[in-house]
């Protein structure tokens, strides 16, 4: 069977209007702008209001991506929502499908935390490359502010809310925009970053109990995550480059999950990628989990920083632990 190609033809982004800067955050927890910015590179983050839904954010980003691609929602065959914070534990992709007016599309959620967008990109590509679907919308969206412990300065300073999306379209093999990828998981380190289920026993009848409860709050071992990221992310990118028959010097841009500026700098240094090729919007949005890569991509495209035909190494990493890299070309004919 002939393997077809994919083209990334549109991008979009959406963030809440409410900004929480470091000075204001210091009124909530013992910290300061200097402490946060020097350790993370973050200056502010966006927070969703109590009334805002994840589906609303995700749909807004998807609509922008469809508009850029010049694609009608009725032409969309597939909607994949990468998120760890759905409105409904059963999933929110179908809500997004309805919001954007894509009744013909099949929709499902994908959960891989901060790696979700890269995992979603590779997943969607398989449906297009095999000819099953022609047009897809991939969204990364999270509202982590609802699961942050606002008394824990190690984590509450990091996270923000947002959504980013891309349109992926089937194309000819010679125009394939996914040049190589590498996906990895290591459950042995799962405890380094968690949002665990917290339960209590509930007796139904004598000698019969079930568990009932809710999810707790984000907990993270920051030192272990840092060590994991600066070692594993360059390895994944190098393997993806090898599969693409490219080298570091062929890259126009390095687009990493926006977790911490120190991680971005360390990974770029290990790969010998100059700082001017590293895309970062971390200072304005913080860590938006699955949204961070497509949100930064969209800003770079709309500011004409990324041009059609540019080669990008995108890499996500986080809870699971999961990590992955994809070498892609921006734009192209569908």
Short mmCIF file of C-alpha atoms in Angstrom, two decimals:
data_model
loop_
_atom_site.label_atom_id
_atom_site.label_comp_id
_atom_site.label_asym_id
_atom_site.label_seq_id
_atom_site.Cartn_x
_atom_site.Cartn_y
_atom_site.Cartn_z
CA UNK A 1 0.00 0.00 0.00
CA UNK A 2 1.30 3.44 -0.93
CA UNK A 3 1.92 5.70 2.05
CA UNK A 4 0.62 9.20 1.50
CA UNK A 5 1.89 12.43 3.07
CA UNK A 6 0.54 15.15 5.34
CA UNK A 7 0.65 18.93 5.15
CA UNK A 8 0.21 21.31 8.06
CA UNK A 9 -1.88 24.03 6.46
CA UNK A 10 -3.24 26.14 9.30
CA UNK A 11 -2.74 27.05 12.93
CA UNK A 12 -4.74 28.80 15.62
CA UNK A 13 -4.53 29.75 19.26
CA UNK A 14 -6.81 30.86 22.07
CA UNK A 15 -6.08 32.02 25.62
CA UNK A 16 -8.25 33.48 28.38
CA UNK A 17 -8.23 37.26 28.78
CA UNK A 18 -7.32 37.21 32.48
CA UNK A 19 -3.60 37.64 33.19
CA UNK A 20 -1.90 36.74 36.45
CA UNK A 21 1.56 38.29 36.64
CA UNK A 22 4.28 37.37 39.09
CA UNK A 23 3.80 40.42 41.29
CA UNK A 24 0.13 39.59 41.80
CA UNK A 25 0.97 35.94 42.38
CA UNK A 26 3.27 37.02 45.21
CA UNK A 27 0.13 38.19 47.05
CA UNK A 28 -1.19 34.60 46.96
CA UNK A 29 1.94 32.64 47.88
CA UNK A 30 5.36 33.56 49.25
CA UNK A 31 7.34 34.31 46.10
CA UNK A 32 8.48 37.22 43.92
CA UNK A 33 8.84 38.19 40.29
CA UNK A 34 12.61 37.85 40.61
CA UNK A 35 12.35 34.34 42.14
CA UNK A 36 9.95 33.08 39.46
CA UNK A 37 11.50 34.72 36.41
CA UNK A 38 15.09 33.72 37.17
CA UNK A 39 14.16 30.10 37.83
CA UNK A 40 11.56 29.58 35.11
CA UNK A 41 11.53 32.49 32.65
CA UNK A 42 7.81 33.02 33.32
CA UNK A 43 6.48 36.54 33.85
CA UNK A 44 2.75 35.93 33.62
CA UNK A 45 0.16 33.34 32.76
CA UNK A 46 -3.47 33.30 31.55
CA UNK A 47 -6.25 31.92 33.73
CA UNK A 48 -9.66 30.66 32.64
CA UNK A 49 -12.68 32.10 34.43
CA UNK A 50 -15.00 29.74 36.36
CA UNK A 51 -17.50 30.00 33.50
CA UNK A 52 -15.05 29.18 30.70
CA UNK A 53 -14.96 25.62 29.40
CA UNK A 54 -12.06 23.75 27.86
CA UNK A 55 -14.27 23.04 24.84
CA UNK A 56 -14.76 26.77 24.33
CA UNK A 57 -11.00 27.44 24.31
CA UNK A 58 -10.29 24.44 22.08
CA UNK A 59 -13.00 25.32 19.56
CA UNK A 60 -11.77 28.92 19.27
CA UNK A 61 -8.26 27.71 18.43
CA UNK A 62 -9.61 25.15 15.94
CA UNK A 63 -11.72 27.77 14.17
CA UNK A 64 -8.68 30.01 13.72
CA UNK A 65 -6.70 27.11 12.27
CA UNK A 66 -9.50 26.21 9.85
CA UNK A 67 -9.75 29.82 8.71
CA UNK A 68 -6.01 30.00 8.01
CA UNK A 69 -6.17 26.72 6.09
CA UNK A 70 -9.17 27.90 4.08
CA UNK A 71 -11.04 24.75 5.05
CA UNK A 72 -14.73 24.51 5.83
CA UNK A 73 -15.66 22.66 9.05
CA UNK A 74 -17.96 20.47 6.98
CA UNK A 75 -14.84 19.11 5.21
CA UNK A 76 -13.19 17.93 8.45
CA UNK A 77 -13.02 14.13 8.81
CA UNK A 78 -11.23 13.88 12.16
CA UNK A 79 -10.94 15.96 15.35
CA UNK A 80 -8.37 14.93 17.96
CA UNK A 81 -8.20 16.80 21.26
CA UNK A 82 -5.01 16.35 23.27
CA UNK A 83 -5.85 17.30 26.85
CA UNK A 84 -5.49 16.22 30.46
CA UNK A 85 -8.27 18.52 31.68
CA UNK A 86 -11.48 17.74 29.74
CA UNK A 87 -14.78 19.30 30.73
CA UNK A 88 -16.13 15.78 31.08
CA UNK A 89 -14.13 12.74 32.17
CA UNK A 90 -15.73 10.85 29.27
CA UNK A 91 -14.04 13.30 26.89
CA UNK A 92 -14.56 16.70 25.29
CA UNK A 93 -13.55 16.20 21.64
CA UNK A 94 -17.14 15.62 20.56
CA UNK A 95 -18.17 18.88 22.19
CA UNK A 96 -15.46 20.64 20.19
CA UNK A 97 -16.61 18.88 17.01
CA UNK A 98 -20.12 20.24 17.62
CA UNK A 99 -18.89 23.74 18.49
CA UNK A 100 -16.89 24.12 15.29
CA UNK A 101 -19.71 22.71 13.15
CA UNK A 102 -17.98 19.59 11.82
CA UNK A 103 -20.80 17.00 11.85
CA UNK A 104 -19.01 14.56 9.54
CA UNK A 105 -15.91 14.30 11.71
CA UNK A 106 -15.12 11.52 14.13
CA UNK A 107 -13.76 13.00 17.37
CA UNK A 108 -11.82 11.61 20.30
CA UNK A 109 -9.60 12.72 23.17
CA UNK A 110 -5.95 11.77 23.59
CA UNK A 111 -4.18 12.06 26.93
CA UNK A 112 -0.39 12.28 27.11
CA UNK A 113 -0.09 15.40 29.30
CA UNK A 114 2.54 17.87 28.05
CA UNK A 115 3.54 15.44 25.28
CA UNK A 116 -0.05 15.30 24.04
CA UNK A 117 0.31 17.52 20.99
CA UNK A 118 3.31 15.63 19.59
CA UNK A 119 1.65 12.27 20.31
CA UNK A 120 -1.51 13.60 18.66
CA UNK A 121 0.39 14.82 15.62
CA UNK A 122 1.88 11.39 14.98
CA UNK A 123 -1.46 9.68 15.66
CA UNK A 124 -3.38 11.90 13.22
CA UNK A 125 -0.68 11.44 10.60
CA UNK A 126 -1.32 7.70 10.51
CA UNK A 127 -4.99 8.21 9.61
CA UNK A 128 -4.04 10.59 6.79
CA UNK A 129 -1.07 8.66 5.45
CA UNK A 130 -3.10 5.47 5.06
CA UNK A 131 -5.81 7.31 3.16
CA UNK A 132 -8.55 6.74 5.75
CA UNK A 133 -9.16 10.49 6.21
CA UNK A 134 -8.29 13.58 4.21
CA UNK A 135 -8.68 16.54 6.60
CA UNK A 136 -8.06 16.65 10.36
CA UNK A 137 -7.96 19.16 13.17
CA UNK A 138 -5.54 18.52 16.03
CA UNK A 139 -5.96 20.59 19.19
CA UNK A 140 -3.83 20.80 22.31
CA UNK A 141 -5.73 22.42 25.19
CA UNK A 142 -5.52 22.47 28.97
CA UNK A 143 -6.94 24.39 31.92
CA UNK A 144 -4.47 23.37 34.59
CA UNK A 145 -5.29 26.31 36.87
CA UNK A 146 -8.24 24.24 38.10
CA UNK A 147 -5.92 21.52 39.38
CA UNK A 148 -3.08 23.61 40.82
CA UNK A 149 -2.36 23.76 44.55
CA UNK A 150 -2.25 27.54 44.94
CA UNK A 151 -0.42 27.19 48.25
CA UNK A 152 2.50 25.29 46.64
CA UNK A 153 4.92 27.81 45.14
CA UNK A 154 6.90 25.03 43.45
CA UNK A 155 4.01 24.33 41.07
CA UNK A 156 1.51 27.20 41.14
CA UNK A 157 4.00 29.60 39.53
CA UNK A 158 4.36 27.36 36.48
CA UNK A 159 1.01 26.67 34.92
CA UNK A 160 -1.38 28.64 32.73
CA UNK A 161 -4.39 27.94 30.53
CA UNK A 162 -4.72 27.93 26.76
CA UNK A 163 -5.36 26.09 23.51
CA UNK A 164 -3.58 25.73 20.20
CA UNK A 165 -4.58 23.89 17.04
CA UNK A 166 -3.39 22.87 13.61
CA UNK A 167 -5.09 21.64 10.46
CA UNK A 168 -3.50 18.56 8.90
CA UNK A 169 -4.39 17.54 5.36
CA UNK A 170 -3.55 14.52 3.26
CA UNK A 171 -1.08 15.19 0.48
CA UNK A 172 1.19 13.34 -1.93
CA UNK A 173 4.13 11.30 -0.59
CA UNK A 174 6.71 13.67 -2.08
CA UNK A 175 5.15 16.61 -0.21
CA UNK A 176 5.03 14.87 3.18
CA UNK A 177 5.44 17.37 6.00
CA UNK A 178 6.15 14.83 8.77
CA UNK A 179 9.77 13.94 8.13
CA UNK A 180 10.53 11.81 11.18
CA UNK A 181 9.42 11.17 14.75
CA UNK A 182 10.24 9.43 18.01
CA UNK A 183 7.76 8.69 20.81
CA UNK A 184 8.70 7.28 24.22
CA UNK A 185 7.20 6.48 27.65
CA UNK A 186 8.63 5.42 31.00
CA UNK A 187 6.06 4.51 33.62
CA UNK A 188 8.78 3.76 36.16
CA UNK A 189 9.10 7.54 36.64
CA UNK A 190 5.36 8.17 36.75
CA UNK A 191 5.52 9.53 40.30
CA UNK A 192 7.62 12.53 39.27
CA UNK A 193 4.58 14.44 37.98
CA UNK A 194 1.06 13.44 38.94
CA UNK A 195 -2.52 14.56 39.30
CA UNK A 196 -3.74 11.59 41.30
CA UNK A 197 -7.20 10.28 42.04
CA UNK A 198 -8.02 10.83 45.72
CA UNK A 199 -10.62 8.44 47.08
CA UNK A 200 -12.51 7.23 50.10
CA UNK A 201 -14.33 3.97 50.67
CA UNK A 202 -18.09 4.00 50.34
CA UNK A 203 -20.10 1.09 51.74
CA UNK A 204 -22.96 -0.03 49.52
CA UNK A 205 -24.14 -2.97 51.65
CA UNK A 206 -22.47 -5.15 54.26
CA UNK A 207 -19.10 -6.49 53.03
CA UNK A 208 -19.32 -4.50 49.79
CA UNK A 209 -17.43 -1.24 49.34
CA UNK A 210 -16.50 0.87 46.36
CA UNK A 211 -14.14 3.81 45.93
CA UNK A 212 -15.50 7.31 45.42
CA UNK A 213 -13.70 10.63 45.31
CA UNK A 214 -12.10 13.23 43.09
CA UNK A 215 -8.72 14.15 41.68
CA UNK A 216 -6.31 15.89 44.03
CA UNK A 217 -3.80 18.55 42.91
CA UNK A 218 -0.73 18.65 40.70
CA UNK A 219 2.39 17.32 42.43
CA UNK A 220 5.83 17.47 40.84
CA UNK A 221 9.46 16.64 41.54
CA UNK A 222 10.98 19.54 39.65
CA UNK A 223 14.60 18.40 39.87
CA UNK A 224 13.81 14.98 38.44
CA UNK A 225 11.72 16.46 35.63
CA UNK A 226 14.56 18.81 34.73
CA UNK A 227 17.13 16.01 34.63
CA UNK A 228 14.77 13.83 32.61
CA UNK A 229 14.00 16.56 30.07
CA UNK A 230 17.53 17.78 29.38
CA UNK A 231 18.73 14.21 28.81
CA UNK A 232 15.83 12.56 26.99
CA UNK A 233 14.54 15.40 24.80
CA UNK A 234 17.81 15.89 22.83
CA UNK A 235 18.02 12.11 22.35
CA UNK A 236 14.49 11.98 20.94
CA UNK A 237 15.12 14.90 18.60
CA UNK A 238 18.35 13.36 17.33
CA UNK A 239 16.58 10.04 16.64
CA UNK A 240 13.76 11.84 14.81
CA UNK A 241 16.34 13.78 12.78
CA UNK A 242 18.11 10.52 11.90
CA UNK A 243 14.86 9.05 10.62
CA UNK A 244 14.30 12.21 8.59
CA UNK A 245 17.84 11.91 7.16
CA UNK A 246 18.61 15.37 8.54
CA UNK A 247 21.04 16.92 11.03
CA UNK A 248 20.76 19.69 13.61
CA UNK A 249 22.13 22.12 11.04
CA UNK A 250 19.12 21.50 8.78
CA UNK A 251 16.71 22.88 11.39
CA UNK A 252 15.19 26.32 11.03
CA UNK A 253 13.47 26.21 14.41
CA UNK A 254 13.50 24.36 17.72
CA UNK A 255 10.00 24.30 19.21
CA UNK A 256 9.91 22.68 22.64
CA UNK A 257 7.16 22.27 25.17
CA UNK A 258 7.16 25.55 27.08
CA UNK A 259 7.91 24.23 30.56
CA UNK A 260 10.91 26.17 31.82
CA UNK A 261 13.34 28.50 30.06
CA UNK A 262 16.27 26.70 31.66
CA UNK A 263 15.14 23.46 30.01
CA UNK A 264 14.77 25.18 26.64
CA UNK A 265 18.27 26.66 26.93
CA UNK A 266 19.86 23.40 28.09
CA UNK A 267 18.28 21.33 25.29
CA UNK A 268 19.28 23.87 22.66
CA UNK A 269 22.86 23.86 23.97
CA UNK A 270 23.08 20.06 23.85
CA UNK A 271 21.82 20.08 20.27
CA UNK A 272 24.09 23.00 19.27
CA UNK A 273 21.05 24.99 18.15
CA UNK A 274 21.63 28.77 18.45
CA UNK A 275 19.28 30.71 20.72
CA UNK A 276 17.85 32.72 17.82
CA UNK A 277 16.37 29.49 16.45
CA UNK A 278 14.58 28.61 19.71
CA UNK A 279 10.90 29.60 19.82
CA UNK A 280 9.69 30.72 23.24
CA UNK A 281 6.55 32.44 24.49
CA UNK A 282 6.92 31.01 27.98
CA UNK A 283 7.27 34.45 29.61
CA UNK A 284 3.72 35.42 28.60
CA UNK A 285 1.81 32.16 29.07
CA UNK A 286 3.71 29.83 31.39
CA UNK A 287 3.33 26.07 31.01
CA UNK A 288 0.06 25.41 29.17
CA UNK A 289 0.70 21.65 28.90
CA UNK A 290 -0.64 20.16 25.63
CA UNK A 291 -1.40 23.68 24.35
CA UNK A 292 2.13 25.02 24.64
CA UNK A 293 3.64 23.79 21.35
CA UNK A 294 0.71 24.69 19.03
CA UNK A 295 0.19 28.01 20.82
CA UNK A 296 3.83 28.99 20.32
CA UNK A 297 3.72 27.68 16.75
CA UNK A 298 0.69 29.80 15.92
CA UNK A 299 2.25 32.97 17.32
CA UNK A 300 5.45 32.36 15.36
CA UNK A 301 3.52 31.74 12.14
CA UNK A 302 1.30 34.81 12.50
CA UNK A 303 4.29 37.04 13.27
CA UNK A 304 5.98 35.69 10.10
CA UNK A 305 8.82 34.26 12.16
CA UNK A 306 8.07 30.80 10.74
CA UNK A 307 7.83 30.75 6.94
CA UNK A 308 6.36 28.20 4.55
CA UNK A 309 8.83 25.36 4.04
CA UNK A 310 10.70 25.90 7.30
CA UNK A 311 11.88 22.74 9.07
CA UNK A 312 10.89 22.54 12.74
CA UNK A 313 11.90 20.14 15.49
CA UNK A 314 8.97 19.98 17.91
CA UNK A 315 9.30 18.09 21.18
CA UNK A 316 6.94 17.53 24.09
CA UNK A 317 7.79 16.02 27.46
CA UNK A 318 6.06 15.57 30.79
CA UNK A 319 3.81 13.43 32.95
CA UNK A 320 3.69 9.72 32.31
CA UNK A 321 6.59 10.15 31.98
CA UNK A 322 6.21 10.66 28.25
CA UNK A 323 8.32 12.41 25.65
CA UNK A 324 8.49 12.66 21.92
CA UNK A 325 9.81 14.60 18.97
CA UNK A 326 8.57 15.28 15.45
CA UNK A 327 10.46 16.86 12.57
CA UNK A 328 7.96 18.75 10.43
CA UNK A 329 7.82 21.21 7.56
CA UNK A 330 5.45 24.12 7.99
CA UNK A 331 2.86 24.64 5.28
CA UNK A 332 2.51 22.89 1.99
CA UNK A 333 -0.12 22.02 -0.59
CA UNK A 334 -2.89 19.63 0.41
#
